[in-house]
CSV table of C-alpha atoms in Angstrom, one decimal:
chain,number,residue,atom,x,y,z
H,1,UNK,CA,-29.5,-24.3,1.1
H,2,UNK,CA,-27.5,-27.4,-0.1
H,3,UNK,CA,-23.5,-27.0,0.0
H,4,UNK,CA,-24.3,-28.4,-3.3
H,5,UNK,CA,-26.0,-25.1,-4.3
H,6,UNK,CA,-23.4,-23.4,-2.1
H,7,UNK,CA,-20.7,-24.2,-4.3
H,8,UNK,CA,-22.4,-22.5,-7.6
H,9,UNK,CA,-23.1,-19.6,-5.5
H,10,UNK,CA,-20.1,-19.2,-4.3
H,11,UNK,CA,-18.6,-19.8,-8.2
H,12,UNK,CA,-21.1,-17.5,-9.7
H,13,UNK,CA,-22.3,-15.1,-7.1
H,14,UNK,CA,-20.0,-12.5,-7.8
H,15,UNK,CA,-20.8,-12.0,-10.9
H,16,UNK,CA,-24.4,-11.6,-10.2
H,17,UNK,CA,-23.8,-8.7,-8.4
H,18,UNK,CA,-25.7,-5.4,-8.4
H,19,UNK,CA,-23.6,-2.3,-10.5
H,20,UNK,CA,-24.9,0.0,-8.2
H,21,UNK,CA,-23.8,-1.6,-4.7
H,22,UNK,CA,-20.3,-2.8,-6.8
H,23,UNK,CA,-19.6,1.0,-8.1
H,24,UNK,CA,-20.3,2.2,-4.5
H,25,UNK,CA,-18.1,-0.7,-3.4
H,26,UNK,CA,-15.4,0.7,-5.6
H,27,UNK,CA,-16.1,4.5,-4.8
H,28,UNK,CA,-15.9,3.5,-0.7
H,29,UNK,CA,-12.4,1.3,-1.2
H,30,UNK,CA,-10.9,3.7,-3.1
H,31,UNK,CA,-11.9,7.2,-1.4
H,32,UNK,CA,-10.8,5.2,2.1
H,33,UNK,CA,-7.7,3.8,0.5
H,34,UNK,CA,-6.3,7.2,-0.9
H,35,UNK,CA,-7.2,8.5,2.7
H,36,UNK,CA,-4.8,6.1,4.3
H,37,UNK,CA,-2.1,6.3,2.2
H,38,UNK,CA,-2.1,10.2,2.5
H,39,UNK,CA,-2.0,10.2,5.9
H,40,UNK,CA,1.1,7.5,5.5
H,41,UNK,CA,2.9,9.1,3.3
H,42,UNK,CA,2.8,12.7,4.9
H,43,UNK,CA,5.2,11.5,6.8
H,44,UNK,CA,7.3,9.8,4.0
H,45,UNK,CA,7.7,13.4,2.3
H,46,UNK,CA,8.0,14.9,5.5
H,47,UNK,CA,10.7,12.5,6.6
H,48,UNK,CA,12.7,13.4,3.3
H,49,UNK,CA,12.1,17.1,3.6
H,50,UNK,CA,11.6,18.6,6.9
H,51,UNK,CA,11.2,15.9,10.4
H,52,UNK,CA,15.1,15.2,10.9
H,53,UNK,CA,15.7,18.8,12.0
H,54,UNK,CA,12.7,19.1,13.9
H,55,UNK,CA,12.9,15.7,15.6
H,56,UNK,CA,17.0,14.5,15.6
H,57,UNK,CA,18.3,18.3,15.8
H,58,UNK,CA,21.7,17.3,17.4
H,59,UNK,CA,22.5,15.0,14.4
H,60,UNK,CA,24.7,15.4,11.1
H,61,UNK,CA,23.2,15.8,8.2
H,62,UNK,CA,23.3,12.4,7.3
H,63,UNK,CA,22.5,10.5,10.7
H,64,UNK,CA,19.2,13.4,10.6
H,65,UNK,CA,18.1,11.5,7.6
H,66,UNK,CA,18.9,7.9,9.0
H,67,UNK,CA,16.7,8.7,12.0
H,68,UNK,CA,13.9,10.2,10.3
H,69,UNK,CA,14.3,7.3,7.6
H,70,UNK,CA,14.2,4.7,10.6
H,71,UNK,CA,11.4,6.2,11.7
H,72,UNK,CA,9.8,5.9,8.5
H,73,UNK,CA,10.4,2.5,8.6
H,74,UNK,CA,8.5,2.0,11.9
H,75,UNK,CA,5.5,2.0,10.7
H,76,UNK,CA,6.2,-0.6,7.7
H,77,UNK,CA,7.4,-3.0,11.0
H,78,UNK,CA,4.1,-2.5,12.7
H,79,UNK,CA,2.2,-3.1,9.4
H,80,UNK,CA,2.3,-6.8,9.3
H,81,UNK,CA,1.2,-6.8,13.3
H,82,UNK,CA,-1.7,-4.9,12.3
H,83,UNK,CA,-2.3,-7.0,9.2
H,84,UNK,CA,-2.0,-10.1,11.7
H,85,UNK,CA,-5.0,-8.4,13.8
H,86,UNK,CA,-7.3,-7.0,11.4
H,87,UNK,CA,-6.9,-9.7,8.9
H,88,UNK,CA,-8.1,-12.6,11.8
H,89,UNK,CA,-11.0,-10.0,13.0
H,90,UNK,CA,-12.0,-9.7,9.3
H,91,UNK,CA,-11.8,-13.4,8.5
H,92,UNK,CA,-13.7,-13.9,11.6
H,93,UNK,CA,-16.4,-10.9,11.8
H,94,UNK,CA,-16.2,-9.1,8.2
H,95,UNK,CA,-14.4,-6.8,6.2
H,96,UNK,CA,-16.1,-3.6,6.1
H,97,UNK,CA,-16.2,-3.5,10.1
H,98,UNK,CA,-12.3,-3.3,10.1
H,99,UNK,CA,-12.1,-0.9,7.0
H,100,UNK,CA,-14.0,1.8,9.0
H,101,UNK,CA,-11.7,0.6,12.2
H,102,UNK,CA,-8.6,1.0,10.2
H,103,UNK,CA,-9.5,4.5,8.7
H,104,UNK,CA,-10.2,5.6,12.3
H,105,UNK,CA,-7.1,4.5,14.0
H,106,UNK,CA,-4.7,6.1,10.9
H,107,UNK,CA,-6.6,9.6,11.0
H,108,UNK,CA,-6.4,9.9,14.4
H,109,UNK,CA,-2.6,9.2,14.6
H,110,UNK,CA,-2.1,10.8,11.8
H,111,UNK,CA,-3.6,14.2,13.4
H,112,UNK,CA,-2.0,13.9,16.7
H,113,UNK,CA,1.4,13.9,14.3
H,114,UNK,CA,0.3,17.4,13.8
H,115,UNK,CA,0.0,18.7,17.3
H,116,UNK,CA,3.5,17.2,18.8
H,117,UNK,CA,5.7,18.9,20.4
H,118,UNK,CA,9.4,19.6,18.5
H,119,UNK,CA,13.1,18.2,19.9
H,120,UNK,CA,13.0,21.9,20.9
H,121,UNK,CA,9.9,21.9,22.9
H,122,UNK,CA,10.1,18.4,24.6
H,123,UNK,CA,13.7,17.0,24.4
H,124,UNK,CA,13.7,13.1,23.7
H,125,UNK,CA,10.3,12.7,24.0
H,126,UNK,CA,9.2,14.3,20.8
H,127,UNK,CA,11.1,11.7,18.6
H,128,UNK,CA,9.5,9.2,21.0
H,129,UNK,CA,5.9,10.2,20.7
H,130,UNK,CA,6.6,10.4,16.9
H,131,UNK,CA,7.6,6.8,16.3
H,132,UNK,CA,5.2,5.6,18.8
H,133,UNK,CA,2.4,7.6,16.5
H,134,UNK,CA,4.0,5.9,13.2
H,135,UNK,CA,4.2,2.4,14.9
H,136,UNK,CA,0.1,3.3,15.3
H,137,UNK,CA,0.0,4.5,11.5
H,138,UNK,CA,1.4,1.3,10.6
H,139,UNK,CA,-0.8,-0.8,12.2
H,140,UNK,CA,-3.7,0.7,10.7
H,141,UNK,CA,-2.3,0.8,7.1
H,142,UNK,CA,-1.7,-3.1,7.4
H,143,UNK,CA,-4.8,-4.0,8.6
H,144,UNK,CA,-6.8,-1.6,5.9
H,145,UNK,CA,-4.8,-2.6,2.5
H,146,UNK,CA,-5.9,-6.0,2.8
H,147,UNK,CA,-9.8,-5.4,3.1
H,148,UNK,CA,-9.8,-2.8,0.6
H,149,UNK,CA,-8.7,-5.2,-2.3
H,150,UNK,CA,-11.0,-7.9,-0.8
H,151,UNK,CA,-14.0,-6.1,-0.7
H,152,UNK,CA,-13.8,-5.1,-4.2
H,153,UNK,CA,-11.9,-8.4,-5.6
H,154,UNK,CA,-14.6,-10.4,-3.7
H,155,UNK,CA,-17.3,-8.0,-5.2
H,156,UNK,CA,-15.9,-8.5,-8.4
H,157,UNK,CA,-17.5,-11.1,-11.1
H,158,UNK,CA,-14.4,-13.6,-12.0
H,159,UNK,CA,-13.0,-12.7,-15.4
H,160,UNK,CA,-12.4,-8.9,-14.0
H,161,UNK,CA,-11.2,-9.5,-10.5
H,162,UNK,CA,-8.3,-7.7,-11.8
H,163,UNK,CA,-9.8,-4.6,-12.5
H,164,UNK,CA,-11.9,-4.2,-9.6
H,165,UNK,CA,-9.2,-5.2,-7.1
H,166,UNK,CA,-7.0,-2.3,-8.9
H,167,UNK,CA,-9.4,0.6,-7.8
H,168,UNK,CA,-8.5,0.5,-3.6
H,169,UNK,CA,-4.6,0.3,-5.2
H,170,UNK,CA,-5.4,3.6,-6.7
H,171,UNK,CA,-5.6,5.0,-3.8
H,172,UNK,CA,-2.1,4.5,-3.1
H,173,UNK,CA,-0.9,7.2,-5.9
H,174,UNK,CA,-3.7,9.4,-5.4
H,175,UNK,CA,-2.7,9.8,-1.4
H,176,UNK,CA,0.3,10.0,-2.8
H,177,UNK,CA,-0.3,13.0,-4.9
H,178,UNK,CA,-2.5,14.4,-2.2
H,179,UNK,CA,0.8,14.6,0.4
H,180,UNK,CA,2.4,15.6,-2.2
H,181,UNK,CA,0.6,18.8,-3.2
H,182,UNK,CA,0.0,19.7,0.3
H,183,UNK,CA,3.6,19.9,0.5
H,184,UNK,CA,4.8,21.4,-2.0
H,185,UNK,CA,1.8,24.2,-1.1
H,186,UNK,CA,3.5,24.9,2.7
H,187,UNK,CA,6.9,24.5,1.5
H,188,UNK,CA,6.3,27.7,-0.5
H,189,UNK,CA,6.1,29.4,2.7
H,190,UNK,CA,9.3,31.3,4.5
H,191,UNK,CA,11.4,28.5,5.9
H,192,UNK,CA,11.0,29.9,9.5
H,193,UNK,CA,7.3,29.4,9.2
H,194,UNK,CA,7.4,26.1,7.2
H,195,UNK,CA,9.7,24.8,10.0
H,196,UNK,CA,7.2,26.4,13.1
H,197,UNK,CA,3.7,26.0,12.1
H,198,UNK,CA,3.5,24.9,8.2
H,199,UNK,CA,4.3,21.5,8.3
H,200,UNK,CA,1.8,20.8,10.8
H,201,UNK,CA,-0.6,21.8,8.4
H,202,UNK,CA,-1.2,19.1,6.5
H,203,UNK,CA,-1.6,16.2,9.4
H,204,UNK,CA,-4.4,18.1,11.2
H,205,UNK,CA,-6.2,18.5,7.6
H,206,UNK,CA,-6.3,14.7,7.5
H,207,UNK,CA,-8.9,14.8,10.4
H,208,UNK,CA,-11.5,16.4,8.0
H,209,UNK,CA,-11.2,13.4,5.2
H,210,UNK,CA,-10.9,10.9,7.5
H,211,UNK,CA,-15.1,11.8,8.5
H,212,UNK,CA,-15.4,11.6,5.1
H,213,UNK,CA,-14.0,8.2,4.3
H,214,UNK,CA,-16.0,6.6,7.6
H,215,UNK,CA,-19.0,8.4,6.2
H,216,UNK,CA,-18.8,6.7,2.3
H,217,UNK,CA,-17.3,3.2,3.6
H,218,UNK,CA,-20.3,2.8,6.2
H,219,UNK,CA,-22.2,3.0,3.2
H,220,UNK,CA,-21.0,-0.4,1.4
H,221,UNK,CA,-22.0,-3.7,1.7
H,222,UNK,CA,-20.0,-6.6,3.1
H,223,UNK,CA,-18.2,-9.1,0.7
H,224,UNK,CA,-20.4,-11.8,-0.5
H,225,UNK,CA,-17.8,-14.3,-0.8
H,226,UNK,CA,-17.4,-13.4,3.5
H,227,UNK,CA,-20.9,-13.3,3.5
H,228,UNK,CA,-21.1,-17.0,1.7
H,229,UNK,CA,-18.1,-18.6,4.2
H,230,UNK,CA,-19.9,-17.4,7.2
H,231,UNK,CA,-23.5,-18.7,6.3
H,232,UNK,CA,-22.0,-21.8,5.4
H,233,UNK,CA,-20.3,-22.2,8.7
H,234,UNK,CA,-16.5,-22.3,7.0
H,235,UNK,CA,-15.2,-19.5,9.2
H,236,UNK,CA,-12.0,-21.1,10.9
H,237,UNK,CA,-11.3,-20.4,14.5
H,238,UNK,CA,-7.6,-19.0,13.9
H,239,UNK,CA,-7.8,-17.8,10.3
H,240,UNK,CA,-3.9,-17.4,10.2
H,241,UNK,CA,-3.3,-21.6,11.1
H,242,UNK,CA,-5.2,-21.8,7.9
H,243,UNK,CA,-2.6,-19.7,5.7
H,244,UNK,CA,0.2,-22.1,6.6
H,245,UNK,CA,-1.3,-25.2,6.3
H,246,UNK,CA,-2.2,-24.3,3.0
H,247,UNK,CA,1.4,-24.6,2.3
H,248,UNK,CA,4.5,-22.5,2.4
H,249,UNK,CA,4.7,-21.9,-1.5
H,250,UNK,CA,2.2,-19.1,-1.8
H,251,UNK,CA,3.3,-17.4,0.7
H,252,UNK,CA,6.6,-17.3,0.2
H,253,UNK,CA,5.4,-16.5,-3.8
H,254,UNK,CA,3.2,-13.6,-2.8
H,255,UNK,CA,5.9,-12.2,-0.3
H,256,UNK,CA,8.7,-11.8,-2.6
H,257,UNK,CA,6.4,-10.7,-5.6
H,258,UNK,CA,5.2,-7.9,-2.6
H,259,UNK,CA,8.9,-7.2,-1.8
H,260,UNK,CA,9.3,-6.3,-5.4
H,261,UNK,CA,6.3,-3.6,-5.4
H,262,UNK,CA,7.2,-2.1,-2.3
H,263,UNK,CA,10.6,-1.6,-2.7
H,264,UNK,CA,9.9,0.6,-5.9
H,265,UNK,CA,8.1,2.9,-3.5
H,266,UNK,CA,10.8,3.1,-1.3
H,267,UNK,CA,13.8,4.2,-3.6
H,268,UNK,CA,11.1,6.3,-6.5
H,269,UNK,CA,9.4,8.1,-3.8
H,270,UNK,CA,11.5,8.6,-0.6
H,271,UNK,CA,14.7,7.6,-1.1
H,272,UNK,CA,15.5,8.9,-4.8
H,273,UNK,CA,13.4,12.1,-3.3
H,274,UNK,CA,15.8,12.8,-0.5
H,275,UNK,CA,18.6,12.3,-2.7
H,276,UNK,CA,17.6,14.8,-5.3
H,277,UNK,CA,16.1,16.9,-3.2
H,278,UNK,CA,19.9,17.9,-1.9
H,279,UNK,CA,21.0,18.1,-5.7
H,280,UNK,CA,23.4,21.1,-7.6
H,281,UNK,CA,20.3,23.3,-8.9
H,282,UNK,CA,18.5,25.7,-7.6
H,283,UNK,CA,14.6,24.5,-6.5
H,284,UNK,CA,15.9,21.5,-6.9
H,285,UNK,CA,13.4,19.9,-4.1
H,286,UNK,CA,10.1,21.7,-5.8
H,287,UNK,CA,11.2,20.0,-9.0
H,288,UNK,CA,11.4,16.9,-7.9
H,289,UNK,CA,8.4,17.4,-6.3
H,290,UNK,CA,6.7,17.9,-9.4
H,291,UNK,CA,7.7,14.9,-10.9
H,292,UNK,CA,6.2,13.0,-8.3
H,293,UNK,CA,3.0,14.3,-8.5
H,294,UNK,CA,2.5,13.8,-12.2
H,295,UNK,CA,3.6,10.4,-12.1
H,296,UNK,CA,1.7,9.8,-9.4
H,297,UNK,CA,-1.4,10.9,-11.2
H,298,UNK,CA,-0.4,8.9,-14.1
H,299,UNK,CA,-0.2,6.1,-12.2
H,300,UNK,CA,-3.7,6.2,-10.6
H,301,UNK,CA,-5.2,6.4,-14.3
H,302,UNK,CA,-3.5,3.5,-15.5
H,303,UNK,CA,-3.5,2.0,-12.4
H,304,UNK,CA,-7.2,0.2,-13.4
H,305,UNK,CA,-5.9,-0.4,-17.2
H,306,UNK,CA,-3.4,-2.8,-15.8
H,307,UNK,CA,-6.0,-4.5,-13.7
H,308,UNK,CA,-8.1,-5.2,-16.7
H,309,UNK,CA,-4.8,-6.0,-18.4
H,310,UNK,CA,-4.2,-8.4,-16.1
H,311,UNK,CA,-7.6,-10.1,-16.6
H,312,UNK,CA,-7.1,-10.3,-20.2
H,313,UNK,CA,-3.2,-11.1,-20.3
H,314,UNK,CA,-2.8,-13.0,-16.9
H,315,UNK,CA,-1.3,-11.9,-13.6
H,316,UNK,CA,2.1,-13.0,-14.6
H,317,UNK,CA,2.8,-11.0,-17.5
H,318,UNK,CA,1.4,-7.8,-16.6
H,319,UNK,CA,3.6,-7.8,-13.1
H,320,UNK,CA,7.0,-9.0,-15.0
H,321,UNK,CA,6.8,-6.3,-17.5
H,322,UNK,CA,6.5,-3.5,-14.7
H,323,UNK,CA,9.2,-4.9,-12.6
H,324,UNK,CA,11.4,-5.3,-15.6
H,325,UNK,CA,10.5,-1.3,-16.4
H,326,UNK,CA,11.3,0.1,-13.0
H,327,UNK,CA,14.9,-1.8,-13.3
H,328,UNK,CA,15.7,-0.3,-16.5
H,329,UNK,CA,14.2,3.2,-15.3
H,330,UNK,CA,16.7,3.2,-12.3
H,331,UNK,CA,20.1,3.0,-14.9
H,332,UNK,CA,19.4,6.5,-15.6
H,333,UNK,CA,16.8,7.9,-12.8
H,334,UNK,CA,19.8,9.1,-10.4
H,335,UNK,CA,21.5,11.2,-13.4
H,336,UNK,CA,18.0,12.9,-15.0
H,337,UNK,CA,17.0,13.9,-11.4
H,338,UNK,CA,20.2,15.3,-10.6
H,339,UNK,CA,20.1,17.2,-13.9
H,340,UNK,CA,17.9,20.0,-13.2
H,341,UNK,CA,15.8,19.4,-16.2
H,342,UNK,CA,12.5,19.0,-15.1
H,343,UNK,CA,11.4,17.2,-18.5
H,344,UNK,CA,13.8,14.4,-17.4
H,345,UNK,CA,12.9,14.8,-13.3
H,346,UNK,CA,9.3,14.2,-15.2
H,347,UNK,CA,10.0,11.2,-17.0
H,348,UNK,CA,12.0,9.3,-14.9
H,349,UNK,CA,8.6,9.2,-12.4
H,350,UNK,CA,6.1,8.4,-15.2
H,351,UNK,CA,8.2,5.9,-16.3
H,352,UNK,CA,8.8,4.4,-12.9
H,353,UNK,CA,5.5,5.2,-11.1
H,354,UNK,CA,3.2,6.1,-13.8
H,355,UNK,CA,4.0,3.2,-15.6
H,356,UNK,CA,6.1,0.5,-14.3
H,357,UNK,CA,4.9,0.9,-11.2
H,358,UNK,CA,1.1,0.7,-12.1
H,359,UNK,CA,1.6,-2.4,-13.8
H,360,UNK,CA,2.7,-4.3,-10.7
H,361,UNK,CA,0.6,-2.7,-8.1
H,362,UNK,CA,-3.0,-3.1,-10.8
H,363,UNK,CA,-2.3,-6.8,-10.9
H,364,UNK,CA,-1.1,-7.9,-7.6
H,365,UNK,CA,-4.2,-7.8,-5.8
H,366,UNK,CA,-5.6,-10.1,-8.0
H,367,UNK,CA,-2.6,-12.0,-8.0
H,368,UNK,CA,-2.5,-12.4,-4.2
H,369,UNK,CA,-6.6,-13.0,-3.8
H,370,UNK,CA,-6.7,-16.0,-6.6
H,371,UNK,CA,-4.2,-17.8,-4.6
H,372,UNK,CA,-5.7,-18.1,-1.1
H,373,UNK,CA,-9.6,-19.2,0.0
H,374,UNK,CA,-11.6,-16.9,1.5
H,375,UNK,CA,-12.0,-18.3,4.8
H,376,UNK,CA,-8.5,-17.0,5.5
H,377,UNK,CA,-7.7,-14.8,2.7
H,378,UNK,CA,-7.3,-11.7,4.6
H,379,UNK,CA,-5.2,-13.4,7.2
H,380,UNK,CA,-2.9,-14.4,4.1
H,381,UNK,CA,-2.7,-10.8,2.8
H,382,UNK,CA,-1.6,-9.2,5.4
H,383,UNK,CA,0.9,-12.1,6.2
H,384,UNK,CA,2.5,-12.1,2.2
H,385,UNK,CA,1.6,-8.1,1.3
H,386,UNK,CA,2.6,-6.7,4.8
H,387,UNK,CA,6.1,-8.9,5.0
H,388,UNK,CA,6.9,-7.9,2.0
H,389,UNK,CA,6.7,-4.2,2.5
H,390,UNK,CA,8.1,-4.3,5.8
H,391,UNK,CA,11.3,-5.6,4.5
H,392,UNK,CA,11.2,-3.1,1.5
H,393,UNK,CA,10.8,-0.3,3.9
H,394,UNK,CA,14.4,-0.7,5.4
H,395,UNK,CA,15.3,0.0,1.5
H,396,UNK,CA,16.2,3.6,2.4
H,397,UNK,CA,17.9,3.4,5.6
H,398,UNK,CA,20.2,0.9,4.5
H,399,UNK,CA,21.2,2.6,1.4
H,400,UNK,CA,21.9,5.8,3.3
H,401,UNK,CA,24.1,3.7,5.7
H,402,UNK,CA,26.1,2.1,2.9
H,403,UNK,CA,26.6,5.3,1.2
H,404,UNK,CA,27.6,7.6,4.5
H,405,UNK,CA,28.5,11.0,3.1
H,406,UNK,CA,28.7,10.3,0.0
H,407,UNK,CA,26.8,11.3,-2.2
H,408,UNK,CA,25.7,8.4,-4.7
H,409,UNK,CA,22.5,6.4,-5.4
H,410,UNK,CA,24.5,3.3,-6.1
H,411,UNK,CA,23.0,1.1,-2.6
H,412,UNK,CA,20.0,1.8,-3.4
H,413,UNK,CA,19.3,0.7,-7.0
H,414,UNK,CA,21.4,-2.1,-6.4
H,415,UNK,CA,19.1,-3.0,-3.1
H,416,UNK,CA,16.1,-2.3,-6.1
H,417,UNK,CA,17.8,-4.4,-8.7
H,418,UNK,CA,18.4,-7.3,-5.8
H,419,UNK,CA,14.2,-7.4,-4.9
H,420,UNK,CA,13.3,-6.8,-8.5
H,421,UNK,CA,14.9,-9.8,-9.1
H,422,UNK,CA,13.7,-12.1,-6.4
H,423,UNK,CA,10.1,-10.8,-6.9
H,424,UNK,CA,10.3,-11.6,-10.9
H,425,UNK,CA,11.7,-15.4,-9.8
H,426,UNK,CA,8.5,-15.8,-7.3
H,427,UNK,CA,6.0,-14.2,-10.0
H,428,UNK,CA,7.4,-16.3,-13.0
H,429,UNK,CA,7.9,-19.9,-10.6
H,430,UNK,CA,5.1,-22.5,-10.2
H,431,UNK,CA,1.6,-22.4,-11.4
H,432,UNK,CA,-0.5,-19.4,-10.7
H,433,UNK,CA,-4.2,-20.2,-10.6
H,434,UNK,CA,-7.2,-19.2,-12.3
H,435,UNK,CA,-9.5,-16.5,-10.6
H,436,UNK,CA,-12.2,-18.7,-8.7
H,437,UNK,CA,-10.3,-21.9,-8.6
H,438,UNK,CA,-8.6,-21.5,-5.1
H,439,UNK,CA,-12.0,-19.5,-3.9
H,440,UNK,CA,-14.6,-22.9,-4.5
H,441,UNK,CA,-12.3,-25.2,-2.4
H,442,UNK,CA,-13.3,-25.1,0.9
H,443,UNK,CA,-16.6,-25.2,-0.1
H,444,UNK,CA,-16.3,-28.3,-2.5
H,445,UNK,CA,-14.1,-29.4,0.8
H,446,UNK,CA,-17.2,-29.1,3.1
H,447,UNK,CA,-19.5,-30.9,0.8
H,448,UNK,CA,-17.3,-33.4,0.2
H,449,UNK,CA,-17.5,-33.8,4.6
H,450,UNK,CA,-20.7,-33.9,4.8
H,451,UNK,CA,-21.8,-35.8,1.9
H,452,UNK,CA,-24.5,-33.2,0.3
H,453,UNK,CA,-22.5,-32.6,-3.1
């Protein structure tokens, strides 16, 4: 084949692509996505509900949470290593490959979470074993977010890269929802057994969906825009070189714009959690529980509506208005979840998750994809996405640490205001491209070298 013909297959290829192997695409990103992120964010609840006296016993209230909150935030610090590794393996080898890697190496960490031993039972070496388990989660998540959006975005035919890279992002609020429940199941148990055997409960279950997700995602087929770079001999040697000497600007742009959606996560769903949790009323905890789950199940329905929004409206739009909603949520989230009334502990998460939230995280993938070529795009995911929600992650432990003992909210919708802010700057700054324009350069690049255009 000509790189003359490359370049219209490589414009029009996705589009051509069966529905069947792109709706099994979709089902295999997804299902493995929402397996990830449940296994991540068992610990998140469990780090706001139950790990600080289990793990930092001999610890005041407040420096229990800091620890388990630091330890929470270990495994956003491994992320971007992880993204570093699997990104320049799937730039260099393939994406679905490291998807199935990925699943493997967050079940099985996420598992042995459930059989360690307590401060109680091993001294300092249970908190060590538990970090070093998280740093290990980490690194898996950040290798696997990036190839799930690429294998459906690069699947995707042009004018709905939006929508399809939108599906793996629902399996953020779904795993979400899935921690969730399981939690709020084993927390109805006595506290003496929740705090013995319950809580291991739901890490060891994560074993059994974990065969599931390897099962469905060797099922898919490899990207065709991967599939295109490699026959045409465009792979690059050290994918991430590539990232920077495309420039500094998108990086930077799709950092900040990650900072933004990560940070919502941080304060909505772990830090505002904790906070609540310890509130005036009685089942305060289960309440805000609740909320949680219902906006996170809003979220993964609209999740694919502001994908296809995003198509239709542009990137830019679509991620302004849900940064601008989870600022204006966060005026009043602190006083309706301390208020005991679940209709408002309700709202404040469909407002914030359900919808705000959904807006950014169902148009970012896109957002980040269109800007960066495919010979390195994965690289460049994991080094914009995974920095981004790294920094985010120390969201709760610093606003714990500014507040001490007392009891306000104030740090940390002021740290959510502060990214909300610099992420809305990157989104609206500069020109973002058109889906396809970034992805036919190197190709057009490579004709122009050899002189077949």
């Amino acid at each position: 084949m000509k790189v003359a013909e490359s370049v219209e297959v490589a414009e029009t290829g996705p589009t051509r692509a069966d529905r069947t192997v792109s709706r099994r695409v979709l089902v295999g990103s997804t299902i493995g996505s929402a397996i990830e992120w449940y296994d991540f964010y068992l610990y998140s609840t469990a780090s706001a509900l139950v790990l600080g006296p289990l793990f930092f016993p001999n610890q005041s209230p407040t420096a229990g949470v800091l620890a388990s909150f630091a330890t929470y935030a270990a495994g956003f610090v491994a992320r971007p290593l992880g993204g570093v590794i699997f990104g320049h393996f799937g730039d260099r080898i393939g994406r679905k490959s490291m998807l199935v890697l990925t699943l493997i190496i967050m079940g099985t960490a996420t598992f042995l979470v459930g059989v360690l031993p307590t401060y109680e039972q091993a001294g300092v070496l249970a908190p060590i074993l538990l970090v070093l388990l998280r740093v290990l989660q980490g690194i898996g998540l950040g290798g696997e977010w990036g190839g799930g959006v690429l294998m459906s975005g690069e699947h995707a035919p042009l004018n709905r890269r939006g929508l399809f890279a939108s599906f793996p992002a629902s399996g953020f609020p779904l795993g979400l929802f899935g921690s969730a429940v399981v939690f709020r199941l084993v927390s109805q148990l006595p506290e003496d057994q929740l705090m013995t055997w319950g809580w291991r409960l739901p890490f060891l279950a994560s074993i059994v969906l974990v065969f599931v997700g390897v099962f469905v995602r060797l099922g898919v087929t490899e990207s065709p825009e991967f599939v295109h770079v490699r026959e045409t001999g465009g792979r690059s040697r050290v994918p991430l070189t590539g990232v920077f000497q495309q420039g500094w600007a998108p990086v930077l742009r799709g950092a900040f714009a990650s900072l933004g959606l990560a940070m919502i996560v941080s304060i909505y769903s772990v830090y505002l959690l904790s906070f609540a949790s310890s509130g005036p009323h009685d089942g305060q905890g289960a309440k805000v529980l609740n909320g949680l789950l219902i906006g996170a199940l809003a979220e993964a329905v609209l999740l694919p509506v502001a994908g296809l929004l995003s198509d239709l409206l542009g990137r830019r739009p679509v991620l302004l208005f849900g940064y601008t909603v989870c600022a204006l949520v966060s005026l009043v989230a602190p006083q309706w979840l301390l208020s005991g009334d679940q209709t408002l502990i309700v709202l404040t998460f469909l407002l914030a998750m359900g919808i705000g939230h959904a807006a950014v995280y169902g148009a970012i993938s896109a957002f980040l994809i269109d800007m960066f070529p495919p010979e390195h795009r994965y690289s460049a995911l994991a080094v914009t996405y995974q920095l981004g929600a790294t920094a985010a992650s120390f969201g709760p432990l610093a606003a714990v640490a500014i507040a001490g003992s007392v009891h306000t909210a104030t740090p940390g919708i002021l740290l959510l205001w502060g990214c909300l802010a610099a992420a809305a700057v990157a989104v609206a700054a500069g020109r973002i491209p058109r889906p396809g324009e970034v992805s036919a350069r190197p190709v057009r690049q490579e004709a122009e070298r050899t002189g077949t255009a």
